[in-house]
Structures are given as C-alpha cells and as structure tokens.
Amino acid sequence: MAPLFVGSNSDDSRIRSDRVSVAASTSNPASAVTGDAYYNSSDNALKIYSGSDWASVGAGGGSITGIASGSLSDGQAAIVHSDGKVGAISTTGVTLGIGSSDTWYTGGNLFTASAYDPIAQRVAVFYRDTSASSYGKVVIGTVTGLGITFGSPVQFVNSETANIAAVYDESGGRILFAFRKDGPGEIDQITISGDVPTPFSGQTLHGGSTQFISAAYDSTAKRSVFCYRDNSDGNYLKANVVQAVGGGIVGLTIGSEQTVAYESVSDDAQSGTGEGKGTQVVYHADKNRMVATFYNGSTGRAGTFSVNATNNTISASSFNNFNNGSTRAISTVYDENAKKVVIVYRDNSNSNRGTALIADIDDSSNNMIYGTPVVFETNTIYKTAVQYDPSTKKVLVFWTISSPTNATYVAAGTVSGDSITFEEKELIVADYESDYMTSVYDSNNEKVVFSYRGGGHQSNDGMSYVIRTPFVDTNLTADNFAGFSNAAYTNGQTATIQVSGSVDDAQSGLTTARTHYVQNDGTLSTTAGTPSVVGGTAISATKIIVQG
C-alpha cells in the first residue's frame, strides 16, 4: 500500500510511521468545531475544542467540569464544595467573642497567675487566698466553647504566698510555678488529672528575699527560666534556669543564681505597693534568646540573654530603654508569626496612655531594637495583660481604666513589620476595675482564657472569661482547591476548571518562576496563606502552571 501523506511531501507530512503531528500556534484558533486539536507553543500544551472552549490535555494537564455555585470569573481560583459543585473562594469575618464569666474563687485573692497544660488540656490558675492566711492555691479550668468550668481549689503551700509565676515545661510535660514564700523564692510543679491538680513539695528557687517573679520556657534549650528581683542584693534582676527531667520533685534541677541586669528593679504598679508584675520574660524563638523587661524607677528597660543548657547558666547582653519616661503596668508576649516581641505598658510621660511597642533583637549586638510606640488607649490605664493567639496570628491586649468609668477592655492587634494595628476595643467588664490580670492560650480549643481578681461589686472574687480572637473564616481548606476557572460562568452553568498540569492564562501581576499560593480570599501570593495551598508556578505575569 502506498504511503499516505498530509502535506507537500514525505518530509512535510503530518502523518508518519511512528507519530502524528498537529498544527502549532501561540493562541486559540478563531474558529473551531468539536474535536479540533492543536499544540499551543506558549502554554506547552495540547488543546482540544470541547464545543464551547479549548482545554489542555495530556502530560497531567486537563480540566474538569462542574455546576457553578455562584459566579466565577475567568482565571478565578475555584474550589469543590461538599455537594460536588464548583465555586469561588470566599471569606467571612468572625468578630471577637466574650463568653460569660465564671467564678473560680469567692473571697479575697491576690497575685493571680495561669498556665495551660496541653496534655491534660486544662488551664491552671494560681492565686493567694487572702481569706485563708494568704496561703497559695491552684484551681483547674476546662474550656468548652466560650465557657469554662472549674474544679475545687487545692492548696499548694501552708505559708504566705505572693508574686506567683507559672509556665508549662514542654520537656518535663508539666506546669512549673514559682512564688514568694514568706520572703524567699520557692519553685514547685503540678500534675493534672481531670480537674484535680496534684502539687509536689516545693524546692528553694532563691534563698534571699525574692519579689516580682516571671517565667518563660526556652524550647531550644528545653529549660524553664524564672526571673525575679533579688531584694537581698541591690534589687537586681536575677534568673534561675530550671531543668525538668522526670517524674516527681527529684526531676527538677535548678541552676545557680544568675544576674541578668545589675540594675534596680522597681514596682511597676501605679500604687507602688509591691503588687505590680515588676519583671517580665519571654522567649524569642527566632533569635533563640530570652527577652526581659522591667521598670527601674525612671524608665522602661529591656535586654536579652541566652540559656546554656550544658550547665544551666545564662549569658546576658546590655539593657536599654524601650521607654524613656516613667513606665508602669508592663506586659510582654512573643508573636511567633511576626517573630517580634510585643511590649504593652502605661506611658506615664504621655498622659498615662496605654501603649504598645514592637521590639526585636539586633543580630550583631543582641541588644533590643524598637519600632514606633502605638497608643491603644487614650484614657489612663492601670493594669495590663497580653496574649498571642497562634490560630489567628493576632495579639490580644487587656487593660483597665478608671475614667470615665472603671472598666476592663480587650482589643486584638496585628503585628506588621515594626508596628501593630489594633481593632476596635471591646468591653469585658463594666463599672469596676479588674486587678491581677493574667491570660493564657488554650491550644485545644483555640481560645484565650483571661483571669483576674474582680473589683467593685465582685467583692474581689476570682473570675475568668473565655475570649475568641476575631478572625477571617474561609471556605478554602487544605484539600478542596480544584484549579482556575477557564472562563466566566454564572450560577448554575456548567463550568470548566483548569486543573493540575494545565496552564491558566487569565492571571495578572504574577512573579515569573515563583510558586504562588492561594490565599484564604482566593487571591494569589508568593507567601503561603492559612491554610497553605499551592496554586501553581508562574511562567509569566499572566500564566500559571496549575498545581492542586
């Protein structure tokens, strides 16, 4: 049989013994009938006309069809809904939520501190019971939705207790807490079963007069660090590194006393009665250093130190001013998304306003560097607490005012660069001032638990609220991204979605040769969103190889 040629001769033939060739072009033909095919040399894809549009085929590329749920524009990121329809990615704003208060103690209490145990999935609140010889007690709370219920308080020491600080030690798998016991500093630990805490016999943290204790956990060194003011040595800022290595009290190894700053630590409470926090310490995970802050009687001070896990010692840098004037009500937290420390305080040199400052660590000197202060409350504030919410990547700031009326507020802030932007403040408690405020993040329920001593008509009772940080909800999940719409469709139409391996050419503003991620609002960015969903790789400003 004679050979069949499609072309002028055998060299130009489209049909050969081992392959078939099709026409090549850089764009879709102006006219076509169902079944027509050609090779798009710009997209590097074989395309076939379906009767309504051209779709890529082969090499893993191609398309799917589905009924549009709502409208889709050409090139818009699309997801598959639970009913099998395809639709656009959308977001819904969820406002800040404040649950009903729950009372964990009726009567006088002071020096409230809290910590969360992720294994027990419980919140522990520590306090001094002024109605029972000022002994130290702890109570366990269980969060459900925007509510919290507490078990019965358990006494952990038969001595006057003050300046309590608590931290969850990941290595030891338990909560460690330190407190002033009739003067000296003591450290203890609890295990939790249900809503029942079991404290052990305490050990001496510091034998001299100890005040203003704070605590943080170094996840790299796997050590807990307790900072405090040494009243017996110039009121200097000191620290002890603590290692938890096993069950029971014998599992705590306490490093020797270390001087963090040869500076006098002052009470940062406005009343000056010894009831302030005095010191604050947080772990800067990105720089692998502790950040300590305090008020020295004139200015707000901050500095850093590293933890040596080999011998449970520290190496400190110089301290500098984060605020050049009188500074009270200091609270700090590490924002793990922004990789910055947020310092919240009352700026007495600026009409006692509530102020937030973004701080970081200089790579060369290990000293602190700062952004521009941001005022979040123009009225005079008195107490503060601050908590980072990793589920929303936001910071919650709590504070009290006395004018125009006694009240406690909360506001969510988002850190960007060296600044922070706050959303509208929300009232937690009206008509009275809260005191001894503490907050902790419940990772199981993705909520923040705010605890305090109630004032006014609450008769100094111990109270807690569960707070839902405001966030933007999305219908995009880690699994439901389908691809990009091949044309514009209205609700109910059959939509063609270009899926993995195809090239979508209806984009704009892409960065060539970079992976682009689908954001929770359906836009594309070279930075991963939440959830992290890869959209594809850009081959030009308008074209993307779909990956899904």
Coordinates of C-alpha atoms in Angstrom, one line a residue:
M1 CA 0.0 0.0 0.0
A2 CA 1.3 3.4 -0.9
P3 CA 2.1 5.8 1.9
L4 CA -0.4 8.5 2.8
F5 CA 1.0 12.0 3.0
V6 CA -0.7 15.0 4.6
G7 CA 1.5 17.8 3.3
S8 CA 3.5 18.7 0.2
N9 CA 5.9 15.7 0.5
S10 CA 7.1 13.0 2.9
D11 CA 9.3 15.4 4.9
D12 CA 6.4 17.8 5.4
S13 CA 3.8 15.2 6.2
R14 CA 1.7 15.4 9.3
I15 CA 1.2 11.7 9.4
R16 CA 4.3 9.5 9.7
S17 CA 5.1 5.9 10.5
D18 CA 5.6 6.5 14.3
R19 CA 3.7 9.7 15.1
V20 CA 1.1 12.2 14.1
S21 CA 1.7 15.9 14.1
V22 CA -0.8 18.6 14.7
A23 CA -0.9 22.3 13.9
A24 CA 1.0 24.6 16.3
S25 CA 0.0 28.1 17.3
T26 CA 0.6 30.6 20.2
S27 CA -3.2 31.2 20.7
N28 CA -6.5 29.5 20.3
P29 CA -7.8 29.4 16.6
A30 CA -10.6 32.0 15.9
S31 CA -13.0 29.3 14.8
A32 CA -13.3 25.6 15.6
V33 CA -15.6 22.6 15.7
T34 CA -15.8 20.0 18.4
G35 CA -12.9 17.7 18.4
D36 CA -10.4 20.1 16.8
A37 CA -6.9 19.9 18.3
Y38 CA -3.7 22.0 18.1
Y39 CA -0.5 22.5 20.0
N40 CA -0.2 25.7 22.0
S41 CA 3.5 26.6 21.9
S42 CA 3.2 29.3 24.5
D43 CA 1.5 27.1 27.1
N44 CA 3.4 24.0 26.0
A45 CA 0.1 22.1 26.0
L46 CA -2.1 20.1 23.5
K47 CA -5.5 21.6 23.4
I48 CA -8.8 20.2 22.2
Y49 CA -12.0 22.1 21.5
S50 CA -15.0 20.8 23.5
G51 CA -17.6 22.7 21.6
S52 CA -17.6 25.7 23.9
D53 CA -13.9 26.3 24.8
W54 CA -10.3 25.0 24.4
A55 CA -9.0 22.7 27.2
S56 CA -5.5 21.4 27.8
V57 CA -5.0 17.6 27.7
G58 CA -2.1 15.2 28.3
A59 CA 1.0 15.4 30.4
G60 CA -1.1 15.6 33.6
G61 CA -3.0 18.7 32.4
G62 CA -6.6 19.0 31.5
S63 CA -9.8 20.2 33.0
I64 CA -12.9 19.2 34.9
T65 CA -16.4 20.4 34.6
G66 CA -18.9 21.0 37.3
I67 CA -22.0 23.0 38.1
A68 CA -21.1 26.5 39.2
S69 CA -22.2 27.5 42.7
G70 CA -22.4 31.3 42.3
S71 CA -20.5 33.2 39.7
L72 CA -16.9 32.6 38.6
S73 CA -14.7 35.0 36.6
D74 CA -12.1 33.9 34.0
G75 CA -9.0 32.8 35.9
Q76 CA -10.6 32.8 39.3
A77 CA -9.4 30.2 41.8
A78 CA -12.1 27.6 42.4
I79 CA -12.9 25.0 45.0
V80 CA -15.0 21.9 45.1
H81 CA -17.9 22.2 47.5
S82 CA -19.2 19.3 49.6
D83 CA -22.1 18.8 47.1
G84 CA -19.7 18.4 44.2
K85 CA -20.4 21.9 42.7
V86 CA -17.5 24.2 42.0
G87 CA -17.4 27.8 43.2
A88 CA -15.3 30.8 44.3
I89 CA -13.3 31.1 47.4
S90 CA -14.9 33.4 50.0
T91 CA -14.3 34.8 53.4
T92 CA -16.5 35.7 56.4
G93 CA -15.4 37.9 59.3
V94 CA -15.9 36.4 62.7
T95 CA -16.0 39.1 65.5
L96 CA -14.3 39.0 68.9
G97 CA -16.3 36.8 71.2
I98 CA -16.5 37.1 75.0
G99 CA -18.1 34.3 77.0
S100 CA -19.9 34.5 80.3
S101 CA -17.7 35.0 83.4
D102 CA -17.1 32.0 85.7
T103 CA -16.1 32.4 89.3
W104 CA -13.3 30.1 90.5
Y105 CA -13.0 31.6 93.9
T106 CA -15.3 33.6 96.2
G107 CA -13.4 35.8 98.5
G108 CA -10.2 37.8 98.5
N109 CA -7.4 36.7 96.2
L110 CA -4.1 38.2 95.0
F111 CA -1.2 37.6 92.7
T112 CA -3.1 35.6 90.1
A113 CA -1.1 33.6 87.5
S114 CA -2.1 31.0 84.9
A115 CA -0.7 28.3 82.6
Y116 CA -2.1 25.8 80.1
D117 CA -1.3 22.1 80.1
P118 CA -1.7 20.8 76.5
I119 CA -1.6 17.2 77.6
A120 CA -4.3 17.5 80.2
Q121 CA -6.0 20.2 78.0
R122 CA -6.7 22.2 81.1
V123 CA -6.0 25.7 82.4
A124 CA -4.4 26.1 85.8
V125 CA -5.0 29.3 87.8
F126 CA -2.8 30.1 90.8
Y127 CA -3.5 32.7 93.5
R128 CA -3.1 33.8 97.1
D129 CA -6.1 33.1 99.2
T130 CA -6.4 36.2 101.5
S131 CA -9.3 34.5 103.3
A132 CA -7.1 31.6 104.3
S133 CA -4.0 33.0 105.9
S134 CA -2.8 34.1 102.4
Y135 CA -1.8 30.6 101.5
G136 CA -1.2 29.6 97.9
K137 CA -3.9 27.7 96.0
V138 CA -4.5 26.4 92.4
V139 CA -7.7 25.6 90.6
I140 CA -8.2 23.8 87.3
G141 CA -10.4 25.0 84.5
T142 CA -11.9 23.2 81.4
V143 CA -12.9 25.3 78.4
T144 CA -16.0 24.4 76.3
G145 CA -16.9 26.8 73.6
L146 CA -16.9 30.2 75.1
G147 CA -17.4 28.9 78.6
I148 CA -15.1 27.5 81.3
T149 CA -15.8 25.4 84.4
F150 CA -13.6 25.0 87.4
G151 CA -12.9 22.2 89.9
S152 CA -12.2 22.7 93.6
P153 CA -9.2 24.8 94.7
V154 CA -6.2 22.8 96.1
Q155 CA -3.7 24.4 98.5
F156 CA -0.1 24.0 97.4
V157 CA 1.7 25.7 100.4
N158 CA 1.0 26.4 104.1
S159 CA 2.7 29.8 104.0
E160 CA 2.0 33.3 102.9
T161 CA 2.3 33.4 99.2
A162 CA 3.0 36.3 96.7
N163 CA 4.3 37.1 93.2
I164 CA 3.3 33.8 91.5
A165 CA 4.6 32.9 88.0
A166 CA 3.7 29.8 86.1
V167 CA 4.9 28.2 82.9
Y168 CA 4.3 24.9 81.0
D169 CA 7.6 23.0 80.7
E170 CA 7.4 21.0 77.4
S171 CA 10.3 18.8 78.2
G172 CA 9.0 17.8 81.6
G173 CA 5.4 17.7 80.4
R174 CA 4.1 19.6 83.4
I175 CA 3.4 23.1 84.8
L176 CA 6.1 24.6 86.9
F177 CA 5.4 27.6 89.1
A178 CA 7.4 29.8 91.4
F179 CA 6.3 32.1 94.2
R180 CA 7.5 34.2 97.1
K181 CA 7.1 32.1 100.2
D182 CA 7.4 34.3 103.4
G183 CA 10.2 36.1 101.7
P184 CA 12.4 33.6 99.8
G185 CA 11.5 32.2 96.4
E186 CA 10.2 28.7 96.0
I187 CA 9.5 26.5 93.0
D188 CA 7.0 23.7 92.7
Q189 CA 5.2 21.7 90.0
I190 CA 1.8 20.1 89.5
T191 CA 0.3 17.2 87.6
I192 CA -3.3 17.4 86.4
S193 CA -5.9 14.6 86.3
G194 CA -9.3 15.8 85.2
D195 CA -10.0 18.9 87.2
V196 CA -7.7 17.9 90.1
P197 CA -4.2 19.3 90.5
T198 CA -1.5 17.4 92.5
P199 CA 1.3 19.7 93.7
F200 CA 4.6 18.3 95.0
S201 CA 6.8 19.5 97.8
G202 CA 8.5 22.8 96.8
Q203 CA 12.2 23.5 96.4
T204 CA 14.1 26.7 97.1
L205 CA 14.5 28.8 94.0
H206 CA 16.3 31.7 95.7
G207 CA 17.1 31.7 99.4
G208 CA 17.1 35.5 99.8
S209 CA 14.2 37.9 99.7
T210 CA 12.5 37.4 96.3
Q211 CA 9.9 39.5 94.5
F212 CA 8.3 40.1 91.1
I213 CA 8.8 36.6 89.6
S214 CA 8.2 35.9 85.9
A215 CA 8.7 32.7 83.9
A216 CA 9.2 31.5 80.3
Y217 CA 10.2 28.3 78.5
D218 CA 13.2 28.0 76.1
S219 CA 12.1 25.4 73.6
T220 CA 15.6 25.1 72.1
A221 CA 17.5 24.6 75.4
K222 CA 14.5 22.7 76.8
R223 CA 14.7 24.7 80.0
S224 CA 12.3 26.9 82.0
V225 CA 13.6 30.2 83.2
F226 CA 12.4 32.2 86.2
C227 CA 13.4 35.8 86.6
Y228 CA 12.9 37.8 89.8
R229 CA 14.1 40.8 91.8
D230 CA 16.7 39.9 94.4
N231 CA 15.7 42.1 97.4
S232 CA 18.8 41.0 99.2
D233 CA 21.3 42.1 96.5
G234 CA 20.6 45.6 95.3
N235 CA 17.2 44.7 93.9
Y236 CA 19.0 43.4 90.9
L237 CA 17.3 41.3 88.2
K238 CA 18.2 37.7 88.7
A239 CA 17.3 34.4 87.0
N240 CA 17.5 30.7 87.6
V241 CA 17.5 28.1 84.8
V242 CA 15.4 25.0 85.7
Q243 CA 15.5 21.6 84.1
A244 CA 12.6 19.1 84.4
V245 CA 13.9 15.6 83.7
G246 CA 11.5 13.2 85.2
G247 CA 8.6 12.4 87.5
G248 CA 8.3 13.7 91.0
I249 CA 10.2 16.6 92.6
V250 CA 13.5 14.9 92.1
G251 CA 13.1 15.6 88.4
L252 CA 13.8 19.4 88.9
T253 CA 17.4 20.5 88.6
I254 CA 17.8 24.2 89.5
G255 CA 20.7 26.1 88.1
S256 CA 22.7 28.6 90.2
E257 CA 21.5 32.1 90.6
Q258 CA 22.4 34.3 87.6
T259 CA 22.5 38.1 87.4
V260 CA 20.6 39.3 84.3
A261 CA 21.0 43.0 84.9
Y262 CA 22.9 44.9 87.6
E263 CA 20.1 47.4 87.8
S264 CA 17.4 48.0 90.5
V265 CA 14.0 46.6 89.6
S266 CA 11.1 48.8 90.7
D267 CA 7.4 48.0 91.3
D268 CA 5.6 48.8 88.1
A269 CA 2.2 49.1 89.8
Q270 CA 0.9 52.7 89.9
S271 CA 0.2 52.3 93.6
G272 CA 3.8 51.3 94.4
T273 CA 2.6 48.8 96.9
G274 CA 4.6 45.8 95.6
E275 CA 1.6 44.5 93.7
G276 CA 2.9 45.0 90.2
K277 CA 4.4 42.4 87.9
G278 CA 7.9 44.0 88.3
T279 CA 9.6 41.7 85.8
Q280 CA 8.6 40.1 82.5
V281 CA 10.4 37.5 80.5
V282 CA 9.5 35.9 77.1
Y283 CA 11.4 33.5 74.8
H284 CA 12.2 34.9 71.3
A285 CA 12.2 31.7 69.4
D286 CA 13.5 33.2 66.1
K287 CA 16.6 34.6 67.8
N288 CA 16.9 31.9 70.4
R289 CA 17.2 34.4 73.3
M290 CA 15.2 35.4 76.3
V291 CA 13.8 38.9 76.4
A292 CA 13.5 40.5 79.9
T293 CA 11.7 43.8 80.7
F294 CA 11.3 45.8 83.9
Y295 CA 10.9 49.3 85.3
N296 CA 13.9 50.8 87.0
G297 CA 12.2 53.6 88.8
S298 CA 12.8 56.1 85.9
T299 CA 12.5 54.3 82.5
G300 CA 11.3 51.1 80.9
R301 CA 14.2 48.7 80.3
A302 CA 14.7 45.7 78.1
G303 CA 17.5 43.3 77.3
T304 CA 18.3 39.8 76.3
F305 CA 20.1 36.7 77.5
S306 CA 20.8 33.2 76.2
V307 CA 20.4 29.9 78.1
N308 CA 23.3 27.5 78.3
A309 CA 21.7 24.0 78.6
T310 CA 25.0 22.4 79.5
N311 CA 25.4 24.0 82.9
N312 CA 22.0 25.8 83.3
T313 CA 23.6 29.2 83.1
I314 CA 22.9 32.4 81.1
S315 CA 24.8 34.9 79.0
A316 CA 23.2 38.4 79.1
S317 CA 23.5 41.4 76.8
S318 CA 23.3 45.1 77.8
F319 CA 19.9 46.6 78.6
N320 CA 18.5 49.8 77.0
N321 CA 15.4 51.9 77.3
F322 CA 12.2 50.9 75.5
N323 CA 10.5 53.9 77.0
N324 CA 12.5 57.0 78.2
G325 CA 9.9 58.0 80.8
S326 CA 8.1 56.6 83.8
T327 CA 6.7 53.2 82.7
R328 CA 4.1 51.1 84.5
A329 CA 1.9 48.0 84.0
I330 CA 4.3 46.2 81.7
S331 CA 3.3 43.1 79.9
T332 CA 5.1 41.2 77.1
V333 CA 4.4 38.4 74.6
Y334 CA 6.2 36.9 71.7
D335 CA 4.4 37.0 68.3
E336 CA 5.6 33.8 66.6
N337 CA 4.2 34.8 63.2
A338 CA 5.8 38.2 63.1
K339 CA 8.8 36.9 65.0
K340 CA 8.7 40.0 67.2
V341 CA 8.1 40.8 70.9
V342 CA 5.1 43.0 71.8
I343 CA 5.6 45.2 74.9
V344 CA 2.5 46.7 76.4
Y345 CA 2.7 49.4 79.1
R346 CA 1.3 52.5 80.7
D347 CA 3.3 55.5 79.5
N348 CA 3.3 58.0 82.4
S349 CA 5.2 60.5 80.3
N350 CA 2.4 60.5 77.7
S351 CA -0.7 61.2 79.9
N352 CA -0.7 57.6 81.3
R353 CA -1.9 56.2 78.0
G354 CA -2.0 52.6 77.1
T355 CA 0.9 52.0 74.7
A356 CA 2.2 49.0 72.6
L357 CA 5.7 48.7 71.2
I358 CA 7.1 46.2 68.7
A359 CA 10.6 45.0 69.7
D360 CA 13.2 42.8 68.2
I361 CA 16.8 41.6 68.8
D362 CA 19.7 43.1 66.8
D363 CA 21.6 40.2 65.2
S364 CA 25.1 41.7 65.8
S365 CA 24.8 43.1 69.3
N366 CA 21.9 41.0 70.8
N367 CA 20.6 44.3 72.1
M368 CA 16.9 45.3 71.8
I369 CA 15.7 47.4 68.9
Y370 CA 12.2 49.0 68.7
G371 CA 9.6 50.3 66.4
T372 CA 7.4 53.4 67.0
P373 CA 5.1 53.3 70.0
V374 CA 1.4 52.8 69.2
V375 CA -1.3 54.2 71.6
F376 CA -4.2 51.8 72.0
E377 CA -6.0 53.7 74.9
T378 CA -6.1 57.5 75.4
N379 CA -7.5 57.2 78.9
T380 CA -5.4 56.5 81.9
I381 CA -4.8 52.7 82.2
Y382 CA -3.8 50.8 85.3
K383 CA -3.3 47.1 84.7
T384 CA -2.4 45.1 81.5
A385 CA -2.2 41.6 80.2
V386 CA -1.3 40.4 76.7
Q387 CA -1.6 37.1 74.9
Y388 CA -0.6 35.8 71.5
D389 CA -3.2 33.7 69.6
P390 CA -1.4 31.4 67.0
S391 CA -4.6 30.3 65.4
T392 CA -5.4 33.8 64.3
K393 CA -1.9 35.3 64.3
K394 CA -3.1 38.1 66.4
V395 CA -2.3 39.6 69.8
L396 CA -4.9 40.2 72.5
V397 CA -4.3 43.1 74.8
F398 CA -6.2 43.5 78.1
W399 CA -6.3 46.6 80.2
T400 CA -8.2 48.6 82.9
I401 CA -9.3 52.2 83.1
S402 CA -10.9 54.2 85.9
S403 CA -12.2 57.2 84.0
P404 CA -14.7 58.0 82.6
T405 CA -15.7 54.8 84.4
N406 CA -14.0 51.8 85.9
A407 CA -13.9 49.1 83.1
T408 CA -11.8 46.4 81.6
Y409 CA -11.2 46.2 77.8
V410 CA -9.7 43.9 75.2
A411 CA -8.5 44.6 71.7
A412 CA -7.0 42.5 69.0
G413 CA -3.8 43.7 67.4
T414 CA -1.9 42.5 64.2
V415 CA 1.8 43.0 64.0
S416 CA 3.3 44.0 60.7
G417 CA 6.9 44.9 60.5
D418 CA 7.8 47.1 63.4
S419 CA 4.3 48.3 64.2
I420 CA 1.0 47.0 65.4
T421 CA -2.6 47.8 64.3
F422 CA -5.5 47.4 66.7
E423 CA -9.1 46.6 66.0
E424 CA -12.0 48.2 67.9
K425 CA -11.7 47.6 71.7
E426 CA -14.5 45.5 73.3
L427 CA -15.7 45.9 76.9
I428 CA -15.2 42.8 79.1
V429 CA -16.3 44.1 82.5
A430 CA -18.2 47.3 83.2
D431 CA -18.4 49.6 86.3
Y432 CA -15.4 48.2 88.2
E433 CA -11.7 47.7 87.9
S434 CA -10.1 44.3 87.4
D435 CA -6.8 43.5 89.1
Y436 CA -4.0 40.9 89.0
M437 CA -4.8 40.1 85.4
T438 CA -3.4 37.0 83.6
S439 CA -4.1 35.3 80.3
V440 CA -3.2 32.0 78.6
Y441 CA -3.9 30.4 75.3
D442 CA -5.9 27.1 75.2
S443 CA -4.4 25.4 72.1
N444 CA -7.0 22.6 72.1
N445 CA -10.0 25.0 71.9
E446 CA -8.1 27.8 70.2
K447 CA -9.3 30.3 72.7
V448 CA -7.7 32.7 75.2
V449 CA -8.6 32.4 78.9
F450 CA -8.5 35.8 80.8
S451 CA -8.4 35.6 84.6
Y452 CA -8.3 38.3 87.2
R453 CA -9.4 39.5 90.6
G454 CA -12.7 41.3 90.3
G455 CA -13.1 44.7 92.0
G456 CA -16.2 46.8 92.8
H457 CA -19.3 44.7 93.4
Q458 CA -17.5 41.5 92.6
S459 CA -16.0 41.5 96.1
N460 CA -12.5 40.6 95.0
D461 CA -13.7 37.2 93.6
G462 CA -11.6 35.2 91.2
M463 CA -13.1 35.4 87.7
S464 CA -12.3 34.1 84.3
Y465 CA -13.6 34.8 80.7
V466 CA -13.0 32.8 77.6
I467 CA -12.2 35.0 74.6
R468 CA -12.4 34.2 70.9
T469 CA -10.0 36.3 68.9
P470 CA -11.6 37.9 65.8
F471 CA -10.6 36.2 62.6
V472 CA -11.5 35.8 59.0
D473 CA -13.1 32.5 58.2
T474 CA -12.7 31.0 54.7
N475 CA -14.3 28.1 52.7
L476 CA -10.8 27.2 51.4
T477 CA -9.3 24.1 53.0
A478 CA -6.0 22.3 52.6
D479 CA -7.8 19.8 50.3
N480 CA -10.6 21.4 48.3
F481 CA -8.7 23.7 45.8
A482 CA -9.6 22.5 42.3
G483 CA -7.9 24.9 39.9
F484 CA -8.7 28.0 38.0
S485 CA -11.9 28.8 36.1
N486 CA -11.4 28.6 32.3
A487 CA -14.0 31.3 31.5
A488 CA -16.7 33.4 33.2
Y489 CA -19.7 31.5 34.4
T490 CA -22.9 32.3 36.3
N491 CA -24.7 30.3 38.9
G492 CA -25.9 27.0 37.6
Q493 CA -23.9 27.0 34.4
T494 CA -21.5 24.1 33.6
A495 CA -18.1 25.5 34.4
T496 CA -14.7 24.2 33.1
I497 CA -11.9 24.3 35.7
Q498 CA -8.3 24.0 34.6
V499 CA -6.7 21.5 37.0
S500 CA -3.2 20.3 37.8
G501 CA -0.8 20.4 34.9
S502 CA -2.8 22.9 32.8
V503 CA -1.7 26.4 32.1
D504 CA -4.1 29.2 33.0
D505 CA -3.6 32.4 31.0
A506 CA -6.1 34.7 32.7
Q507 CA -3.9 35.9 35.6
S508 CA -2.3 39.3 36.2
G509 CA 0.6 40.5 38.3
L510 CA 2.3 37.2 38.8
T511 CA 6.0 36.8 39.5
T512 CA 7.7 34.6 36.9
A513 CA 9.3 31.4 38.0
R514 CA 7.9 31.7 41.5
T515 CA 5.5 29.4 43.3
H516 CA 2.2 31.1 44.1
Y517 CA -0.1 30.2 46.9
V518 CA -3.9 30.5 47.0
Q519 CA -4.9 32.9 49.9
N520 CA -7.9 32.5 52.0
D521 CA -9.8 35.1 49.9
G522 CA -8.9 33.4 46.6
T523 CA -6.1 35.7 45.5
L524 CA -2.5 34.6 44.7
S525 CA 0.6 35.4 46.6
T526 CA 4.2 34.2 46.7
T527 CA 3.7 33.8 50.5
A528 CA 1.8 30.8 51.9
G529 CA -1.5 31.7 53.5
T530 CA -3.6 29.9 56.1
P531 CA -4.2 27.1 55.2
S532 CA -1.2 26.7 52.9
V533 CA -2.4 25.8 49.4
V534 CA -0.2 25.8 46.4
G535 CA -1.9 27.3 43.3
G536 CA 1.0 26.7 40.9
T537 CA 4.1 28.2 39.3
A538 CA 4.1 31.3 37.2
I539 CA 5.6 31.2 33.7
S540 CA 4.8 34.8 33.0
A541 CA 2.9 37.7 34.6
T542 CA -0.4 36.3 33.2
K543 CA 0.2 32.5 33.1
I544 CA 0.4 29.9 35.8
I545 CA 1.0 26.1 35.6
V546 CA -1.7 24.8 37.8
Q547 CA -0.8 22.7 40.8
G548 CA -3.5 21.3 43.0

